[in-house]
PDB file of C-alpha atoms and ligand atoms in Angstrom:
ATOM      1  CA  MET A   1      -8.332   7.381  10.635  1.00 96.00           C
ATOM      2  CA  GLU A   2      -8.124   4.591  12.844  1.00 98.00           C
ATOM      3  CA  VAL A   3      -4.589   5.022  14.311  1.00 98.00           C
ATOM      4  CA  ILE A   4      -2.842   1.265  15.777  1.00 98.00           C
ATOM      5  CA  ILE A   5       0.219   1.636  17.318  1.00 98.00           C
ATOM      6  CA  GLN A   6       2.151  -1.624  17.430  1.00 98.00           C
ATOM      7  CA  GLU A   7       5.369  -2.436  19.232  1.00 96.00           C
ATOM      8  CA  ASN A   8       7.602  -2.723  16.413  1.00 98.00           C
ATOM      9  CA  PRO A   9       7.208  -3.026  12.263  1.00 98.00           C
ATOM     10  CA  ASN A  10       6.956  -6.952  12.666  1.00 98.00           C
ATOM     11  CA  ASP A  11       3.773  -7.117  14.726  1.00 98.00           C
ATOM     12  CA  GLY A  12       2.816  -4.329  12.602  1.00 98.00           C
ATOM     13  CA  CYS A  13       2.860  -6.434   9.507  1.00 98.00           C
ATOM     14  CA  LEU A  14       1.577  -9.302  11.273  1.00 98.00           C
ATOM     15  CA  LEU A  15      -1.760  -7.152  12.309  1.00 98.00           C
ATOM     16  CA  GLY A  16      -1.817  -5.825   8.763  1.00 98.00           C
ATOM     17  CA  ALA A  17      -1.873  -9.517   7.159  1.00 98.00           C
ATOM     18  CA  LYS A  18      -4.551 -10.430   9.828  1.00 98.00           C
ATOM     19  CA  ILE A  19      -6.688  -7.255   8.267  1.00 98.00           C
ATOM     20  CA  ILE A  20      -6.008  -8.618   4.405  1.00 98.00           C
ATOM     21  CA  ALA A  21      -6.606 -12.575   5.593  1.00 98.00           C
ATOM     22  CA  LYS A  22     -10.076 -11.535   7.322  1.00 97.00           C
ATOM     23  CA  LYS A  23     -11.225  -9.422   4.095  1.00 98.00           C
ATOM     24  CA  ILE A  24     -10.563 -12.535   1.960  1.00 98.00           C
ATOM     25  CA  ARG A  25     -12.171 -15.258   4.494  1.00 98.00           C
ATOM     26  CA  ASP A  26     -15.405 -12.729   4.358  1.00 97.00           C
ATOM     27  CA  LYS A  27     -14.755 -12.350   0.839  1.00 98.00           C
ATOM     28  CA  PRO A  28     -13.191 -15.308  -1.037  1.00 98.00           C
ATOM     29  CA  ASN A  29     -13.323 -12.965  -4.544  1.00 98.00           C
ATOM     30  CA  ALA A  30     -11.872  -9.852  -2.882  1.00 98.00           C
ATOM     31  CA  VAL A  31     -10.106  -7.388  -4.938  1.00 99.00           C
ATOM     32  CA  LEU A  32      -6.867  -6.243  -2.919  1.00 99.00           C
ATOM     33  CA  GLY A  33      -4.844  -3.230  -3.760  1.00 99.00           C
ATOM     34  CA  LEU A  34      -1.178  -3.950  -3.113  1.00 99.00           C
ATOM     35  CA  ALA A  35       2.257  -1.984  -2.482  1.00 98.00           C
ATOM     36  CA  THR A  36       5.743  -2.491  -2.854  1.00 98.00           C
ATOM     37  CA  GLY A  37       8.299  -0.826  -1.090  1.00 96.00           C
ATOM     38  CA  ARG A  38      10.575  -2.551   2.230  1.00 96.00           C
ATOM     39  CA  THR A  39       7.670  -1.905   4.369  1.00 98.00           C
ATOM     40  CA  PRO A  40       5.062  -4.491   3.363  1.00 98.00           C
ATOM     41  CA  GLU A  41       7.825  -7.542   2.769  1.00 98.00           C
ATOM     42  CA  LYS A  42       7.024  -9.106   6.339  1.00 98.00           C
ATOM     43  CA  LEU A  43       3.360  -8.738   5.438  1.00 98.00           C
ATOM     44  CA  TYR A  44       3.414 -10.613   2.290  1.00 98.00           C
ATOM     45  CA  ARG A  45       5.451 -13.458   3.930  1.00 98.00           C
ATOM     46  CA  GLU A  46       2.926 -13.704   6.823  1.00 98.00           C
ATOM     47  CA  LEU A  47       0.404 -14.148   4.049  1.00 98.00           C
ATOM     48  CA  ALA A  48       2.249 -16.593   2.171  1.00 98.00           C
ATOM     49  CA  ARG A  49       2.704 -18.284   5.839  1.00 98.00           C
ATOM     50  CA  MET A  50      -0.718 -18.348   6.425  1.00 98.00           C
ATOM     51  CA  HIS A  51      -1.700 -19.750   2.600  1.00 98.00           C
ATOM     52  CA  ARG A  52       0.845 -22.609   3.589  1.00 98.00           C
ATOM     53  CA  GLU A  53      -0.221 -23.256   7.061  1.00 98.00           C
ATOM     54  CA  GLU A  54      -3.797 -22.415   7.264  1.00 98.00           C
ATOM     55  CA  GLY A  55      -5.139 -22.383   3.735  1.00 98.00           C
ATOM     56  CA  LEU A  56      -5.854 -19.210   3.162  1.00 98.00           C
ATOM     57  CA  ASP A  57      -7.218 -19.230  -0.169  1.00 98.00           C
ATOM     58  CA  PHE A  58      -6.441 -16.782  -3.126  1.00 98.00           C
ATOM     59  CA  SER A  59      -7.662 -18.692  -5.677  1.00 98.00           C
ATOM     60  CA  GLN A  60     -10.294 -16.479  -6.554  1.00 98.00           C
ATOM     61  CA  VAL A  61      -8.915 -13.073  -5.336  1.00 98.00           C
ATOM     62  CA  THR A  62      -7.779 -10.635  -7.909  1.00 98.00           C
ATOM     63  CA  THR A  63      -5.259  -7.954  -7.318  1.00 99.00           C
ATOM     64  CA  PHE A  64      -4.294  -4.344  -8.660  1.00 99.00           C
ATOM     65  CA  ASN A  65      -0.893  -2.908  -7.442  1.00 98.00           C
ATOM     66  CA  LEU A  66      -0.496   0.651  -7.007  1.00 98.00           C
ATOM     67  CA  ASP A  67       2.498   1.358  -9.406  1.00 98.00           C
ATOM     68  CA  GLU A  68       5.095   0.828 -11.853  1.00 98.00           C
ATOM     69  CA  TYR A  69       8.335   2.349 -13.064  1.00 97.00           C
ATOM     70  CA  VAL A  70       8.384   3.671 -16.309  1.00 98.00           C
ATOM     71  CA  GLY A  71      10.618   1.721 -18.960  1.00 97.00           C
ATOM     72  CA  LEU A  72      11.109  -1.270 -16.587  1.00 95.00           C
ATOM     73  CA  PRO A  73       9.800  -4.449 -18.533  1.00 96.00           C
ATOM     74  CA  PRO A  74       7.922  -7.133 -16.296  1.00 96.00           C
ATOM     75  CA  GLU A  75      11.195  -9.245 -16.071  1.00 96.00           C
ATOM     76  CA  HIS A  76      13.509  -6.489 -14.744  1.00 94.00           C
ATOM     77  CA  ASP A  77      14.434  -7.411 -11.207  1.00 93.00           C
ATOM     78  CA  GLN A  78      13.692  -3.667 -10.182  1.00 94.00           C
ATOM     79  CA  SER A  79      10.412  -3.762 -11.549  1.00 96.00           C
ATOM     80  CA  TYR A  80       7.603  -3.926  -9.107  1.00 97.00           C
ATOM     81  CA  ARG A  81       5.976  -6.927 -11.192  1.00 98.00           C
ATOM     82  CA  TYR A  82       9.059  -8.624 -10.354  1.00 98.00           C
ATOM     83  CA  PHE A  83       8.837  -7.754  -6.694  1.00 98.00           C
ATOM     84  CA  MET A  84       5.232  -9.130  -6.355  1.00 98.00           C
ATOM     85  CA  ASN A  85       5.943 -12.430  -8.046  1.00 98.00           C
ATOM     86  CA  GLU A  86       8.971 -12.897  -5.848  1.00 98.00           C
ATOM     87  CA  HIS A  87       7.181 -11.254  -2.445  1.00 98.00           C
ATOM     88  CA  LEU A  88       4.083 -12.753  -2.773  1.00 98.00           C
ATOM     89  CA  PHE A  89       2.447 -14.341  -5.841  1.00 98.00           C
ATOM     90  CA  ARG A  90       4.763 -16.884  -6.424  1.00 98.00           C
ATOM     91  CA  HIS A  91       4.243 -18.193  -2.681  1.00 98.00           C
ATOM     92  CA  ILE A  92       0.354 -18.334  -3.060  1.00 98.00           C
ATOM     93  CA  ASN A  93      -2.685 -20.211  -5.122  1.00 98.00           C
ATOM     94  CA  VAL A  94      -3.542 -16.720  -6.518  1.00 98.00           C
ATOM     95  CA  ASP A  95      -4.053 -17.114 -10.604  1.00 98.00           C
ATOM     96  CA  LEU A  96      -1.361 -14.839 -12.029  1.00 98.00           C
ATOM     97  CA  ALA A  97      -3.864 -13.785 -14.674  1.00 98.00           C
ATOM     98  CA  ASN A  98      -5.953 -12.198 -11.836  1.00 98.00           C
ATOM     99  CA  THR A  99      -2.918 -10.336 -10.840  1.00 98.00           C
ATOM    100  CA  HIS A 100      -2.549  -6.494 -12.374  1.00 98.00           C
ATOM    101  CA  VAL A 101       0.557  -4.360 -12.210  1.00 98.00           C
ATOM    102  CA  PRO A 102       0.389  -1.392 -14.214  1.00 98.00           C
ATOM    103  CA  ALA A 103       2.973  -2.120 -17.432  1.00 98.00           C
ATOM    104  CA  GLY A 104       5.864   0.891 -17.536  1.00 97.00           C
ATOM    105  CA  ASN A 105       7.119  -0.018 -20.764  1.00 97.00           C
ATOM    106  CA  LEU A 106       4.373   0.455 -23.298  1.00 96.00           C
ATOM    107  CA  ASP A 107       4.253   3.100 -26.087  1.00 95.00           C
ATOM    108  CA  ASP A 108       1.341   4.361 -25.139  1.00 98.00           C
ATOM    109  CA  LEU A 109       1.549   5.006 -21.223  1.00 98.00           C
ATOM    110  CA  HIS A 110      -1.732   7.344 -21.199  1.00 98.00           C
ATOM    111  CA  ALA A 111      -3.598   4.474 -22.877  1.00 98.00           C
ATOM    112  CA  GLU A 112      -2.278   2.003 -20.177  1.00 98.00           C
ATOM    113  CA  CYS A 113      -3.547   4.514 -17.339  1.00 98.00           C
ATOM    114  CA  ARG A 114      -6.902   4.620 -18.685  1.00 98.00           C
ATOM    115  CA  ASP A 115      -7.147   0.838 -19.347  1.00 98.00           C
ATOM    116  CA  TYR A 116      -5.888   0.586 -15.625  1.00 98.00           C
ATOM    117  CA  GLU A 117      -8.955   2.282 -14.215  1.00 98.00           C
ATOM    118  CA  LYS A 118     -11.105   0.266 -16.308  1.00 98.00           C
ATOM    119  CA  ARG A 119      -9.724  -2.878 -15.574  1.00 98.00           C
ATOM    120  CA  ILE A 120     -10.062  -1.763 -11.908  1.00 98.00           C
ATOM    121  CA  LYS A 121     -13.928  -0.522 -12.636  1.00 98.00           C
ATOM    122  CA  ALA A 122     -14.741  -4.146 -14.166  1.00 98.00           C
ATOM    123  CA  VAL A 123     -13.865  -5.981 -11.364  1.00 98.00           C
ATOM    124  CA  GLY A 124     -16.295  -4.095  -9.044  1.00 98.00           C
ATOM    125  CA  GLY A 125     -13.537  -1.759  -7.445  1.00 98.00           C
ATOM    126  CA  ILE A 126     -10.950  -2.756  -4.999  1.00 98.00           C
ATOM    127  CA  ASP A 127     -12.255  -4.174  -1.402  1.00 98.00           C
ATOM    128  CA  ILE A 128      -9.090  -3.406   0.791  1.00 98.00           C
ATOM    129  CA  GLN A 129      -5.908  -1.606  -0.453  1.00 99.00           C
ATOM    130  CA  LEU A 130      -2.683  -2.060   1.155  1.00 99.00           C
ATOM    131  CA  LEU A 131      -0.525   1.078   1.281  1.00 98.00           C
ATOM    132  CA  GLY A 132       3.106   2.393   2.618  1.00 98.00           C
ATOM    133  CA  LEU A 133       3.875   5.918   2.998  1.00 98.00           C
ATOM    134  CA  GLY A 134       6.861   7.956   1.335  1.00 97.00           C
ATOM    135  CA  ARG A 135       9.158  10.070   3.496  1.00 97.00           C
ATOM    136  CA  ASN A 136       7.634  12.907   2.063  1.00 97.00           C
ATOM    137  CA  GLY A 137       4.025  11.751   2.389  1.00 98.00           C
ATOM    138  CA  HIS A 138       3.517  10.065  -0.983  1.00 98.00           C
ATOM    139  CA  ILE A 139       1.358   7.459  -0.941  1.00 98.00           C
ATOM    140  CA  GLY A 140       1.911   5.225  -4.392  1.00 98.00           C
ATOM    141  CA  PHE A 141       3.956   7.383  -6.499  1.00 98.00           C
ATOM    142  CA  ASN A 142       1.808  10.305  -5.838  1.00 98.00           C
ATOM    143  CA  GLU A 143       4.409  13.137  -4.952  1.00 98.00           C
ATOM    144  CA  PRO A 144       3.729  16.259  -2.700  1.00 98.00           C
ATOM    145  CA  THR A 145       1.332  18.870  -4.372  1.00 98.00           C
ATOM    146  CA  GLY A 146       0.202  16.348  -7.303  1.00 97.00           C
ATOM    147  CA  SER A 147      -3.838  16.534  -7.279  1.00 98.00           C
ATOM    148  CA  LEU A 148      -6.161  14.955  -4.589  1.00 98.00           C
ATOM    149  CA  ARG A 149      -8.226  14.053  -6.998  1.00 98.00           C
ATOM    150  CA  SER A 150      -5.913  12.450  -9.619  1.00 98.00           C
ATOM    151  CA  ARG A 151      -6.512   9.118 -11.537  1.00 98.00           C
ATOM    152  CA  THR A 152      -4.017   6.675 -12.771  1.00 98.00           C
ATOM    153  CA  TRP A 153      -1.297   8.966 -14.326  1.00 98.00           C
ATOM    154  CA  ILE A 154       2.210   9.041 -15.063  1.00 98.00           C
ATOM    155  CA  LYS A 155       4.222  10.777 -12.121  1.00 98.00           C
ATOM    156  CA  ILE A 156       7.902  12.178 -12.237  1.00 97.00           C
ATOM    157  CA  LEU A 157       9.719  10.946  -8.812  1.00 96.00           C
ATOM    158  CA  SER A 158      10.651  13.686  -6.419  1.00 95.00           C
ATOM    159  CA  GLU A 159      14.509  14.054  -5.719  1.00 94.00           C
ATOM    160  CA  GLN A 160      13.553  12.720  -2.418  1.00 92.00           C
ATOM    161  CA  THR A 161      12.184   9.625  -3.439  1.00 93.00           C
ATOM    162  CA  LEU A 162      14.480   8.799  -6.296  1.00 93.00           C
ATOM    163  CA  ASN A 163      17.202   9.195  -3.346  1.00 91.00           C
ATOM    164  CA  ASP A 164      15.126   6.940  -0.698  1.00 89.00           C
ATOM    165  CA  ASN A 165      14.652   4.095  -3.371  1.00 88.00           C
ATOM    166  CA  ALA A 166      18.513   4.277  -4.622  1.00 86.00           C
ATOM    167  CA  ALA A 167      19.435   2.176  -1.483  1.00 81.00           C
ATOM    168  CA  VAL A 168      17.250  -0.785  -2.426  1.00 80.00           C
ATOM    169  CA  PHE A 169      17.934  -0.150  -6.585  1.00 82.00           C
ATOM    170  CA  GLY A 170      20.654  -2.527  -8.147  1.00 75.00           C
ATOM    171  CA  ASP A 171      22.339   0.549 -10.150  1.00 78.00           C
ATOM    172  CA  PRO A 172      20.675   3.576  -8.481  1.00 79.00           C
ATOM    173  CA  GLY A 173      22.476   5.542 -11.637  1.00 83.00           C
ATOM    174  CA  SER A 174      19.789   3.692 -13.910  1.00 86.00           C
ATOM    175  CA  MET A 175      16.901   3.949 -12.084  1.00 92.00           C
ATOM    176  CA  PRO A 176      13.749   5.244 -13.727  1.00 96.00           C
ATOM    177  CA  LYS A 177      12.931   8.944 -12.863  1.00 96.00           C
ATOM    178  CA  HIS A 178       8.962   8.258 -13.719  1.00 97.00           C
ATOM    179  CA  ALA A 179       6.003   6.185 -12.861  1.00 98.00           C
ATOM    180  CA  VAL A 180       2.822   4.851 -13.652  1.00 98.00           C
ATOM    181  CA  THR A 181       0.688   4.776 -10.144  1.00 98.00           C
ATOM    182  CA  MET A 182      -2.713   5.099  -9.440  1.00 98.00           C
ATOM    183  CA  GLY A 183      -3.889   8.474  -8.503  1.00 98.00           C
ATOM    184  CA  ILE A 184      -5.019   9.569  -5.207  1.00 98.00           C
ATOM    185  CA  GLY A 185      -8.896   9.684  -6.606  1.00 98.00           C
ATOM    186  CA  THR A 186      -8.381   5.960  -7.413  1.00 98.00           C
ATOM    187  CA  ILE A 187      -6.884   5.173  -4.216  1.00 98.00           C
ATOM    188  CA  MET A 188      -9.746   6.645  -2.149  1.00 98.00           C
ATOM    189  CA  GLU A 189     -12.154   4.781  -3.793  1.00 98.00           C
ATOM    190  CA  ALA A 190     -11.157   1.593  -2.384  1.00 98.00           C
ATOM    191  CA  ARG A 191     -13.608   0.516  -0.107  1.00 98.00           C
ATOM    192  CA  GLN A 192     -11.149  -0.112   3.106  1.00 98.00           C
ATOM    193  CA  ILE A 193      -7.642   1.235   3.353  1.00 98.00           C
ATOM    194  CA  VAL A 194      -4.894  -0.139   5.617  1.00 98.00           C
ATOM    195  CA  LEU A 195      -1.866   1.922   5.432  1.00 99.00           C
ATOM    196  CA  LEU A 196       1.733   0.654   7.145  1.00 98.00           C
ATOM    197  CA  ALA A 197       4.384   3.101   8.013  1.00 98.00           C
ATOM    198  CA  PHE A 198       7.504   2.275  10.389  1.00 98.00           C
ATOM    199  CA  GLY A 199      10.746   3.636  11.451  1.00 98.00           C
ATOM    200  CA  PRO A 200      12.145   6.934  12.882  1.00 98.00           C
ATOM    201  CA  ALA A 201      12.080   8.258   8.865  1.00 97.00           C
ATOM    202  CA  LYS A 202       8.745   8.216   8.865  1.00 98.00           C
ATOM    203  CA  VAL A 203       8.005  10.312  11.898  1.00 98.00           C
ATOM    204  CA  ARG A 204       7.321  13.701   9.746  1.00 98.00           C
ATOM    205  CA  ALA A 205       5.075  12.209   7.186  1.00 98.00           C
ATOM    206  CA  VAL A 206       2.912  10.434   9.923  1.00 98.00           C
ATOM    207  CA  MET A 207       2.369  13.404  11.810  1.00 98.00           C
ATOM    208  CA  GLU A 208       1.385  15.380   8.794  1.00 98.00           C
ATOM    209  CA  MET A 209      -0.713  12.582   7.185  1.00 98.00           C
ATOM    210  CA  ILE A 210      -2.625  12.170  10.173  1.00 98.00           C
ATOM    211  CA  GLU A 211      -2.573  15.258  12.212  1.00 98.00           C
ATOM    212  CA  GLY A 212      -1.729  17.844   9.647  1.00 97.00           C
ATOM    213  CA  PRO A 213      -4.370  19.996   7.304  1.00 98.00           C
ATOM    214  CA  LEU A 214      -5.512  17.969   4.376  1.00 98.00           C
ATOM    215  CA  ALA A 215      -3.399  19.546   2.091  1.00 98.00           C
ATOM    216  CA  ALA A 216      -1.425  18.324  -1.351  1.00 98.00           C
ATOM    217  CA  VAL A 217       1.480  19.050   0.285  1.00 98.00           C
ATOM    218  CA  CYS A 218       1.251  15.711   1.936  1.00 98.00           C
ATOM    219  CA  PRO A 219      -0.247  13.180  -0.710  1.00 98.00           C
ATOM    220  CA  GLY A 220      -1.149  10.656   2.573  1.00 98.00           C
ATOM    221  CA  SER A 221      -3.450  13.430   4.182  1.00 98.00           C
ATOM    222  CA  ALA A 222      -6.115  12.815   1.583  1.00 98.00           C
ATOM    223  CA  LEU A 223      -6.816   9.865   3.607  1.00 98.00           C
ATOM    224  CA  GLN A 224      -8.164  11.791   6.320  1.00 98.00           C
ATOM    225  CA  GLU A 225     -11.593  11.853   4.273  1.00 98.00           C
ATOM    226  CA  HIS A 226     -11.581   8.416   3.568  1.00 98.00           C
ATOM    227  CA  PRO A 227     -14.325   6.704   5.550  1.00 98.00           C
ATOM    228  CA  ARG A 228     -12.524   3.186   6.274  1.00 98.00           C
ATOM    229  CA  THR A 229      -8.826   3.939   7.006  1.00 98.00           C
ATOM    230  CA  THR A 230      -6.396   1.817   9.379  1.00 98.00           C
ATOM    231  CA  VAL A 231      -3.147   3.400   9.932  1.00 98.00           C
ATOM    232  CA  VAL A 232      -0.519   0.900  11.410  1.00 98.00           C
ATOM    233  CA  LEU A 233       2.508   2.534  13.165  1.00 98.00           C
ATOM    234  CA  ASP A 234       5.327   1.382  15.301  1.00 98.00           C
ATOM    235  CA  GLY A 235       6.800   3.346  18.259  1.00 98.00           C
ATOM    236  CA  ASN A 236       9.278   4.883  16.291  1.00 98.00           C
ATOM    237  CA  SER A 237       7.221   6.379  13.170  1.00 98.00           C
ATOM    238  CA  SER A 238       4.439   7.359  15.813  1.00 98.00           C
ATOM    239  CA  ALA A 239       6.629   9.607  18.407  1.00 98.00           C
ATOM    240  CA  GLY A 240       5.841  12.925  16.866  1.00 98.00           C
ATOM    241  CA  LEU A 241       2.092  12.460  17.037  1.00 98.00           C
ATOM    242  CA  GLN A 242       0.394  14.859  19.578  1.00 98.00           C
ATOM    243  CA  TYR A 243      -2.516  12.701  20.228  1.00 98.00           C
ATOM    244  CA  LEU A 244      -0.893   9.684  21.030  1.00 97.00           C
ATOM    245  CA  ASP A 245      -2.355   9.144  24.281  1.00 97.00           C
ATOM    246  CA  HIS A 246      -5.892   9.279  22.318  1.00 98.00           C
ATOM    247  CA  TYR A 247      -4.959   6.786  20.186  1.00 98.00           C
ATOM    248  CA  ARG A 248      -4.115   4.266  22.779  1.00 96.00           C
ATOM    249  CA  TRP A 249      -7.359   5.069  24.781  1.00 97.00           C
ATOM    250  CA  ILE A 250      -9.485   4.262  21.660  1.00 97.00           C
ATOM    251  CA  GLU A 251      -7.210   1.141  20.981  1.00 95.00           C
ATOM    252  CA  SER A 252      -7.458  -0.083  24.614  1.00 95.00           C
ATOM    253  CA  HIS A 253     -11.369   0.575  24.636  1.00 97.00           C
ATOM    254  CA  LYS A 254     -12.608  -1.219  21.401  1.00 95.00           C
ATOM    255  CA  LEU A 255     -15.187  -3.837  21.778  1.00 95.00           C
ATOM    256  CA  ALA A 256     -14.680  -7.046  20.625  1.00 93.00           C
ATOM    257  CA  TRP A 257     -15.886  -6.559  17.032  1.00 92.00           C
ATOM    258  CA  GLN A 258     -13.818  -3.279  16.135  1.00 93.00           C
ATOM    259  CA  ARG A 259     -10.499  -5.251  16.972  1.00 92.00           C
ATOM    260  CA  TYR A 260      -8.519  -7.207  14.529  1.00 89.00           C
ATOM    261  CA  ASP A 261      -6.395  -9.546  16.927  1.00 75.00           C
TER     262      ASP A 261
HETATM  263  C1  LIG B 301       7.678   3.520  -2.758  1.00 52.53           C
HETATM  264  C2  LIG B 301       6.596   3.173  -3.309  1.00 52.53           C
HETATM  265  C3  LIG B 301       5.520   3.345  -2.266  1.00 52.53           C
HETATM  266  C4  LIG B 301       5.941   3.109  -0.932  1.00 52.53           C
HETATM  267  C5  LIG B 301       6.655   4.104  -0.437  1.00 52.53           C
HETATM  268  C6  LIG B 301       7.960   3.705   0.910  1.00 52.53           C
HETATM  269  O1  LIG B 301       8.622   4.296  -3.816  1.00 52.53           O
HETATM  270  N1  LIG B 301       6.107   3.880  -4.379  1.00 52.53           N
HETATM  271  O2  LIG B 301       4.274   2.900  -2.665  1.00 52.53           O
HETATM  272  O3  LIG B 301       4.970   3.013  -0.090  1.00 52.53           O
HETATM  273  O4  LIG B 301       7.616   4.405  -1.600  1.00 52.53           O
HETATM  274  O5  LIG B 301       8.567   2.809   0.485  1.00 52.53           O
HETATM  275  P1  LIG B 301       9.381   1.967   1.743  1.00 52.53           P
HETATM  276  O6  LIG B 301       8.150   0.982   2.438  1.00 52.53           O
HETATM  277  O7  LIG B 301      10.769   1.409   0.967  1.00 52.53           O
HETATM  278  O8  LIG B 301       9.918   2.939   2.693  1.00 52.53           O
END
């Protein structure tokens, strides 16, 4: 894992956007894996700005989102499809037909899970996957103790996740308790991963993900085995790390081609 500590979440999001933009410039038909949540909102705003002001071209890009709530139609204002349309897709020149979010409101969700895997394979896999981190260490909606080799599946949300996300859910009582999510095995096949985690609420999950044992109790720790993962943190989320000086040392000794800024 490459661990980069930025001054604040804003700088972290700008760096995340730079990494994704670089991928698109290097490979105009890149396949992006995208995430929802509060964390990447500024990153999406920055990608939209780059499109507007710098001509960053999404016309050949394909996207796959990590997850969707079970039972919510795409037009529901708390669905992840709606989130993506609002925060990114309608601000850039991506072809909406090339944007994929798992459907959470089909009768046969198992078929949807299998189909989602097929659609990812059909375009040659994900070039770069953006991730956030749940307070309990989840990635996508893969909650603690789920299989580290899972494929796209239907998960029951943990109580902690329900509580954390209730704050942003219009009517917390109506919040779905299940989600369709890429599995950890699916996520691990992305050729490159960028995970963002900011703020004091993520301290423990960040410690366990980076410096804890590889263990299903912290799904994010699976990324220790991924060959190309960059974790972008801020001062708060990185505060509990034991090897903080080491990460800063590495960052200050990178060669020009190893840097994103
Ligand atoms: C959500 C999403 C995750 C996200 C995480 C953190 O439930 N399923 O993809 O990374 O929880 O959310 P936030 O960025 O709002 O802290």
